[in-house]
Coordinates of C-alpha atoms and ligand atoms in Angstrom, one line a residue:
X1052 CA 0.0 0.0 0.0
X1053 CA 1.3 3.7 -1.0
X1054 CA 0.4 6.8 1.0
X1055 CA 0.5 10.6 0.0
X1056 CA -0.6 13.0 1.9
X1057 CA -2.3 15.0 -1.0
X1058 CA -3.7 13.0 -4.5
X1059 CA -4.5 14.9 -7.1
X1060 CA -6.3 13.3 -9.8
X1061 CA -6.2 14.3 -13.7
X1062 CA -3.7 16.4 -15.5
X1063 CA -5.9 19.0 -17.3
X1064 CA -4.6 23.0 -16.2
X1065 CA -6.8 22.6 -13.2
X1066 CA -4.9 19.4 -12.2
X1067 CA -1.5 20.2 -13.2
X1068 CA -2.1 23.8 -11.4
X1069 CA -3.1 21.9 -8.1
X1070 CA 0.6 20.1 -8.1
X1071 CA 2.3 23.8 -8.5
X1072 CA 0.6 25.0 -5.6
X1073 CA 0.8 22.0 -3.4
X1074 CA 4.3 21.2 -4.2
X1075 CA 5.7 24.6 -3.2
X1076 CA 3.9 24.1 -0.2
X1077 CA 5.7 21.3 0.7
X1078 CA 3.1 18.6 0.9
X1079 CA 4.9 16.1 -2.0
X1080 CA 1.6 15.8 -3.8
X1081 CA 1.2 12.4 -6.0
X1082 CA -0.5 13.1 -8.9
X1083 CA -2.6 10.8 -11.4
X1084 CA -1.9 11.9 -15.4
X1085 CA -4.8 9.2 -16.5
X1086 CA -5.6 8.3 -19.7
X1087 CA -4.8 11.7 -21.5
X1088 CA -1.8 13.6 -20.2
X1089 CA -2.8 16.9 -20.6
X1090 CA -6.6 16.9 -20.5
X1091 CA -9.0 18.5 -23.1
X1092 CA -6.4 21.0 -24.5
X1093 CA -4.0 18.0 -26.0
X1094 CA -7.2 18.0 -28.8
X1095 CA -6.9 21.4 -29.8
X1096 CA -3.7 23.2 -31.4
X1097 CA -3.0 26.5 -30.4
X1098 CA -4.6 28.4 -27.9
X1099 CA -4.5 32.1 -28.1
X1100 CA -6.5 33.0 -24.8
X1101 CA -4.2 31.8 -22.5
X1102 CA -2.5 34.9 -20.4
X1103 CA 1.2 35.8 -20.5
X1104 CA 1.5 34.6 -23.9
X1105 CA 0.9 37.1 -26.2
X1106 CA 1.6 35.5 -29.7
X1107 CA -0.1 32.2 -28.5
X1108 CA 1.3 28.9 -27.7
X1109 CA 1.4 25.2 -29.1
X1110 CA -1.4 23.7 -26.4
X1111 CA 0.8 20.5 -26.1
X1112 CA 3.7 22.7 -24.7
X1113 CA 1.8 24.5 -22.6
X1114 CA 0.6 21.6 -20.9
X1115 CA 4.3 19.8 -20.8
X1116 CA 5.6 23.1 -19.4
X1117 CA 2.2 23.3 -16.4
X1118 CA 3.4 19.5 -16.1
X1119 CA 7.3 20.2 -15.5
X1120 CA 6.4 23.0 -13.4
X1121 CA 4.6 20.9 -10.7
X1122 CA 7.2 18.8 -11.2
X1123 CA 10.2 21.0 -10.3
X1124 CA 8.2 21.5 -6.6
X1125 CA 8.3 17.7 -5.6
X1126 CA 4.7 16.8 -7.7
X1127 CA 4.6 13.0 -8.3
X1128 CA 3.9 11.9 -11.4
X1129 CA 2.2 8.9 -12.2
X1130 CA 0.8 7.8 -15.7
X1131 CA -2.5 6.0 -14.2
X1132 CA -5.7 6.8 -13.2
X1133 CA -7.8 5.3 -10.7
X1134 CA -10.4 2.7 -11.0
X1135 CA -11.9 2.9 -8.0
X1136 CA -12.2 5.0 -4.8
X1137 CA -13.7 4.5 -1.4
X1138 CA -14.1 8.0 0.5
X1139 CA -15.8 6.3 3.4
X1140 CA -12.2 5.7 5.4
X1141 CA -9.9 7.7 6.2
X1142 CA -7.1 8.4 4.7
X1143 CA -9.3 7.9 1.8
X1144 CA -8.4 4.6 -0.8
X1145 CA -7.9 4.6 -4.2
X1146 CA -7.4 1.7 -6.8
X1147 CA -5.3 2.5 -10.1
X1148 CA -5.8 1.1 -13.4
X1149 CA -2.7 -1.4 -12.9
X1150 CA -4.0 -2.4 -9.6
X1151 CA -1.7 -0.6 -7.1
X1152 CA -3.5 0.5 -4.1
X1153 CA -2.9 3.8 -2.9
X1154 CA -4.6 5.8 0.2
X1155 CA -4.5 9.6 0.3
X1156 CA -5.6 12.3 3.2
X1157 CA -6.6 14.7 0.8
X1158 CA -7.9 14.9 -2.5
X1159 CA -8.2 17.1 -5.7
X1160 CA -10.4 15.7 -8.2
X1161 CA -10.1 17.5 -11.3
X1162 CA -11.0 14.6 -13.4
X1163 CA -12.6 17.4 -16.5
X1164 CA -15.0 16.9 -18.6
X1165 CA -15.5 15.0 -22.5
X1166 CA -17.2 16.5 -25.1
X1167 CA -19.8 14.2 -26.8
X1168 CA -19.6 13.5 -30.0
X1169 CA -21.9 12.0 -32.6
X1170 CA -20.0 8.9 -32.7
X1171 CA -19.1 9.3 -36.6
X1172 CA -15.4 7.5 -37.5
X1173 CA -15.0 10.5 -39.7
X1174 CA -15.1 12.7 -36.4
X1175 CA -12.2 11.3 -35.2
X1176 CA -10.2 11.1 -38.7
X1177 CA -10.2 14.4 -38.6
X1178 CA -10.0 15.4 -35.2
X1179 CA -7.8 19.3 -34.9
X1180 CA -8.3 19.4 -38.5
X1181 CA -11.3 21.1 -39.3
X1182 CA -13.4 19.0 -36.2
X1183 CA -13.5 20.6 -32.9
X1184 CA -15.6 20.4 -29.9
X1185 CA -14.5 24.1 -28.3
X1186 CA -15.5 27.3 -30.6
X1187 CA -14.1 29.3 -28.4
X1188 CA -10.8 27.7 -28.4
X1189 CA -11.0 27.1 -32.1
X1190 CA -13.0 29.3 -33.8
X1191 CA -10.3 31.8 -34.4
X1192 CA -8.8 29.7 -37.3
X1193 CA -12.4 30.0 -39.4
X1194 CA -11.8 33.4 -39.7
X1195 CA -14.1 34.2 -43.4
X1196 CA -14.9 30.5 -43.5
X1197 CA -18.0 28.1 -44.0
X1198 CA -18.6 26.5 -40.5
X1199 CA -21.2 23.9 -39.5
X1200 CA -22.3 24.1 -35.6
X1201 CA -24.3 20.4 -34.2
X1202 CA -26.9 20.8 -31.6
X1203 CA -29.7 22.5 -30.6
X1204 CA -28.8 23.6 -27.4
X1205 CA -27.8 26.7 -25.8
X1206 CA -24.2 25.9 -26.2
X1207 CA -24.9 25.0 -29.8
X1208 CA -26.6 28.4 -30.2
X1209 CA -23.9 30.4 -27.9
X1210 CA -21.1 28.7 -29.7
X1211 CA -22.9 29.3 -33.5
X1212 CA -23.2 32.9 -32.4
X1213 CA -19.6 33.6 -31.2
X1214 CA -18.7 31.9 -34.7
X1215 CA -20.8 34.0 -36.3
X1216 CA -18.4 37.1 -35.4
X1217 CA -15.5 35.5 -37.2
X1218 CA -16.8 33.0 -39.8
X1219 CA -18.5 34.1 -43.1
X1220 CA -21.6 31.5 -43.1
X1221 CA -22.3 29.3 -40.0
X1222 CA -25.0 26.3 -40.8
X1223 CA -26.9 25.0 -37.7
X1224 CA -27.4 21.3 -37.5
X1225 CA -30.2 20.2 -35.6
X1226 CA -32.1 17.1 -35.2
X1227 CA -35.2 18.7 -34.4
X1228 CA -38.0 20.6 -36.3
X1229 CA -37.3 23.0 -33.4
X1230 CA -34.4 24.5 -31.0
X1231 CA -33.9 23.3 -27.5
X1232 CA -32.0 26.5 -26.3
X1233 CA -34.1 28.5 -24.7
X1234 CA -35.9 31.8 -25.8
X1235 CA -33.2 34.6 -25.9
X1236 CA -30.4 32.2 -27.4
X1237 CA -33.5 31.1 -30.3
X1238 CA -34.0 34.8 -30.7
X1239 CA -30.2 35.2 -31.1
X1240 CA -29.7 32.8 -33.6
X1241 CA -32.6 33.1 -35.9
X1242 CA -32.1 37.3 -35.8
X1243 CA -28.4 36.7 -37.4
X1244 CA -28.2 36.7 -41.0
X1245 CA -25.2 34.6 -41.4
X1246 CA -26.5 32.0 -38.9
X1247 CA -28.6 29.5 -41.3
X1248 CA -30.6 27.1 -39.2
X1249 CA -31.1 23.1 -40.9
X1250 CA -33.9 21.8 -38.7
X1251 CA -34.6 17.9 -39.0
X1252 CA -31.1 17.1 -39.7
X1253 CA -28.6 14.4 -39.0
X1254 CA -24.6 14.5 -40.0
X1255 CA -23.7 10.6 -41.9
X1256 CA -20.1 12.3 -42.3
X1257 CA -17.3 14.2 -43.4
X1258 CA -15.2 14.5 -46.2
X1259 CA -12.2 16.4 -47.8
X1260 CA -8.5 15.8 -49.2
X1261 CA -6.5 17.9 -46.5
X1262 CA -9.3 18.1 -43.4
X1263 CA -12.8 19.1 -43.7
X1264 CA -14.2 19.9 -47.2
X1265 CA -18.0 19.4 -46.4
X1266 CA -20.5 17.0 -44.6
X1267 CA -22.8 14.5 -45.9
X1268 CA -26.3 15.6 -44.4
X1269 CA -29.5 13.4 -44.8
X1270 CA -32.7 16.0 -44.0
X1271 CA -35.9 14.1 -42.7
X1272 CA -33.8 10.8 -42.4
X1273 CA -36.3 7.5 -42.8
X1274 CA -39.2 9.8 -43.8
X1275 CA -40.7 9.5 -47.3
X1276 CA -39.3 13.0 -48.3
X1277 CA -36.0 11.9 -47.1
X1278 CA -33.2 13.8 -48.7
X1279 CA -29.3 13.2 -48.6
X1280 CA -26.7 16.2 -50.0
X1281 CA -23.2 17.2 -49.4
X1282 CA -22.6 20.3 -47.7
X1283 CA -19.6 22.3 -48.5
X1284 CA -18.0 23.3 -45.2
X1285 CA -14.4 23.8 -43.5
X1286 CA -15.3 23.0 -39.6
X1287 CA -17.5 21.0 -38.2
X1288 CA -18.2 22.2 -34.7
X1289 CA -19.8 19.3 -31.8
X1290 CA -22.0 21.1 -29.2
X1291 CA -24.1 18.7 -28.4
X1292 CA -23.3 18.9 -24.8
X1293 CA -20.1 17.6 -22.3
X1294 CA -20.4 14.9 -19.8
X1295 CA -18.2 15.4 -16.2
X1296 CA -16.1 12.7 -15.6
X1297 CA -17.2 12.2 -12.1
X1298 CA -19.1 9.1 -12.1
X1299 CA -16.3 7.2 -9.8
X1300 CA -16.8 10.1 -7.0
X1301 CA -20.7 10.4 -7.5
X1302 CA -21.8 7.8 -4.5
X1303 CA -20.0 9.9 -2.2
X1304 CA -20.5 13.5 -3.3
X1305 CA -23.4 15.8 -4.2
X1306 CA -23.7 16.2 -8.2
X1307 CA -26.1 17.9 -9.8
X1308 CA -28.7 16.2 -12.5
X1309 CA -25.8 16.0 -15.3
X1310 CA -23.3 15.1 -13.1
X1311 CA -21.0 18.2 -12.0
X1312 CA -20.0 18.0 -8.9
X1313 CA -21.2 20.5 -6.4
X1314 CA -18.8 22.9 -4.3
X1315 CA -19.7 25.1 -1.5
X1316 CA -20.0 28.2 -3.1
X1317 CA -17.1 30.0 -5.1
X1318 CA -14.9 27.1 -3.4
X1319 CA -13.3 23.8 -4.6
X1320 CA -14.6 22.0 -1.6
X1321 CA -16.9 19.6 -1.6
X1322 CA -19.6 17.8 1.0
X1323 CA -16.7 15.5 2.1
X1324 CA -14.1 17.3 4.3
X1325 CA -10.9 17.2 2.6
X1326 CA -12.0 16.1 -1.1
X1327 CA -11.9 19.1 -3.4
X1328 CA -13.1 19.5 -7.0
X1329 CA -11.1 21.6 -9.7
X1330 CA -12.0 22.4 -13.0
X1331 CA -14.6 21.4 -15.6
X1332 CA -15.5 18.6 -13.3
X1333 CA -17.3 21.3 -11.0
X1334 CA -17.9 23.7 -14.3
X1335 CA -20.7 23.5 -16.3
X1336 CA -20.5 26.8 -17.0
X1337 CA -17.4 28.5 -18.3
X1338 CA -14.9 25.4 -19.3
X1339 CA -12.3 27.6 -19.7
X1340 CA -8.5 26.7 -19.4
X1341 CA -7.2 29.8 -17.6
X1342 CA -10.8 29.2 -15.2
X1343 CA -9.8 25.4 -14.3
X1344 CA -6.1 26.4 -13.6
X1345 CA -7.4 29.4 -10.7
X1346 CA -9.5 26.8 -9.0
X1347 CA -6.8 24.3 -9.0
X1348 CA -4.8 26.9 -7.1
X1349 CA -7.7 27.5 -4.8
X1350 CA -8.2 23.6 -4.1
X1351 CA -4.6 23.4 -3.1
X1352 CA -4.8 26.1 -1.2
X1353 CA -7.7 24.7 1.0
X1354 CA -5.8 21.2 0.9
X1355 CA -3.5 22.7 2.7
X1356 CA -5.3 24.4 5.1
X1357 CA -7.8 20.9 5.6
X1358 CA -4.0 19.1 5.9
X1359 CA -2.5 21.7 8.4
X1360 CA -5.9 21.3 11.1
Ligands
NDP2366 P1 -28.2 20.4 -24.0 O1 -28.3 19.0 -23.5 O2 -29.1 21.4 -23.5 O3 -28.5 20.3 -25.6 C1 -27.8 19.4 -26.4 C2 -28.3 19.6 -27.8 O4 -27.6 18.7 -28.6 C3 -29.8 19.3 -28.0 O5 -30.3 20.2 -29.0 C4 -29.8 17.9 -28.5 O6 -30.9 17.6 -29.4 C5 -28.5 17.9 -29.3 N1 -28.0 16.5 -29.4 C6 -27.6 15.7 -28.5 N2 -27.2 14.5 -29.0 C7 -27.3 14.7 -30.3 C8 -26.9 13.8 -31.4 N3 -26.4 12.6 -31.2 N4 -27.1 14.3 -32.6 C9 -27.6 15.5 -32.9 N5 -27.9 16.4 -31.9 C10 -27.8 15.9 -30.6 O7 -26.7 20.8 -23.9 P2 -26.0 22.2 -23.9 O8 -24.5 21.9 -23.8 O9 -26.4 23.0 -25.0 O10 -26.4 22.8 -22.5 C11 -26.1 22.2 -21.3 C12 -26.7 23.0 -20.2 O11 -26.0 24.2 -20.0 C13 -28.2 23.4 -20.4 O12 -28.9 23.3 -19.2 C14 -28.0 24.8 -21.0 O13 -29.2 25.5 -20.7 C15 -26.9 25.3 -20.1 N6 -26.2 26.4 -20.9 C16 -26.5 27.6 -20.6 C17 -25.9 28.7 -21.3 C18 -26.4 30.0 -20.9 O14 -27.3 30.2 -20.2 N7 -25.7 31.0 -21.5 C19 -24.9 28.5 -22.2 C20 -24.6 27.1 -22.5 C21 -25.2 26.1 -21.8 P3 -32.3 17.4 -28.9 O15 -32.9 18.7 -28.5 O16 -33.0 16.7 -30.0 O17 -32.2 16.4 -27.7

């Protein structure tokens, strides 16, 4: 059996900003890098909206150089995640994927979130070339472009919107004869002349040479008007909603209907004394990277504060 005083699981910005805080405060955190070291921002390229760098930065070195930084004050790395946790003892238990058994007195869970996607092959052939799941993090790069936004929801309608400043035409994929989103983000939409709204629609795929050249659509699928064209587009935006990945911590903490885990208030703790929540795990809101890495700060913070009583 390992111990560490402080486990901080998942190495998104909120994770990886946890070990920089704990480790210079001395308590030799361990943390767990899971399945993708890096989190959400390894899928995207550049990001632009990250402060202190001015001209933008390669999102795979600025999560190597989060990662070295927790590193140079005493953060443990391991490449696992946990299978299993039991928060009913104390220190609290925790079982990794290649069966080590650890126990912990702390915790920082900032286990993010996933995008979902429509489950298409074509969405992960071209994945960071001309698919994204993040228009704010992407969007920039369809500057004067053709973009295509999936969902009906107010993300869906936020994030066609937003696109809707930079692109030149943004097509609105939805399933429905009608939006989901409610009133204001409707009005929003259908008041924008470069917003163009496909109601009853369903994406079969993508196509295009060098990334995304267009989409095959199918309008009214498995009705007798059914009708199948190709849509000329250069991204191809998911919003159909992001799942928190907090199903391993939701028998012991509150969550709300979709899963987010629920802090007390503008902090990272939880309903269990000394389990904290970072990031988009606790975000349904805002999923932004410079957002997860402050309230990783702020759960180390109150680790060590819950560690010092
Ligand atoms: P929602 O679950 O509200 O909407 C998801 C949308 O995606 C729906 O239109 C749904 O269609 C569609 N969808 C889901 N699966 C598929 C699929 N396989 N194929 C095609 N379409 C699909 O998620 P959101 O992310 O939009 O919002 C989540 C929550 O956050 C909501 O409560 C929302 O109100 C809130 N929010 C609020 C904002 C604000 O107030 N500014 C901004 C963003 C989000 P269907 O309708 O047919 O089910």
């Amino acid at each position: 059996m390992n111990h560490t005083r402080l486990l901080i699981i998942g190495s998104g910005p909120a994770g990886y900003t946890a070990g920089i805080y704990a480790g210079r405060a001395n308590l030799s955190p361990t943390l767990l890098e899971g399945m993708q070291p890096g989190g959400q921002l390894t899928i995207t390229t550049e990001v632009e909206n990250f402060p202190g760098w001015p001209d933008g930065v390669d999102a795979k070195e600025l999560m190597d150089n989060m990662r070295r930084q927790a590193e140079r004050f005493g953060t443990q790395m391991l490449p696992n995640a946990a299978t299993k946790v039991n928060l009913d003892v104390r220190p609290f238990h925790i079982t990794l994927d290649d069966g080590a058994e650890w126990t912990a007195d702390s915790l920082i869970i900032a286990t993010g979130a996933s995008a979902k996607y429509l489950g298409l092959s074509d969405e992960q052939k071209y994945m960071g070339q001309g698919v994204s799941a993040c228009a704010t993090c992407d969007g920039f790069f369809y500057r004067k472009k053709v973009v295509a936004v999936v969902g009906g929801g107010d993300t869906a309608c936020e994030e066609a919107s937003y696109l809707a400043e930079l692109a030149s035409k943004v097509y609105l994929i939805v399933r429905k004869p009608h939006l989901r989103a409610s009133k204001i983000m409707q009005e929003r939409v259908m008041n924008n002349d470069k917003i163009e709204v496909l109601f009853e629609t369903n994406t079969l795929g993508l196509y295009g040479e060098n990334g995304v050249e267009g989409a095959h659509l199918v309008f009214r699928k498995g009705e007798s008007d059914e009708r199948k064209y190709d849509l000329p587009i250069d991204g191809f935006f998911l919003a159909i909603g992001h799942h928190p990945n907090s199903e391993l911590f939701a028998p012991w903490l509150k969550t709300n209907e979709e899963g987010y885990i629920i802090t007390e208030g503008d902090t990272p703790c939880t309903d269990v004394p000394g389990v904290f929540a970072a990031g988009d795990v606790a975000d349904p809101k805002y999923r932004q990277a410079v957002i997860a890495a402050g309230s990783g700060a702020k759960a180390a913070m109150e680790a060590e504060k819950y560690l010092a009583q």
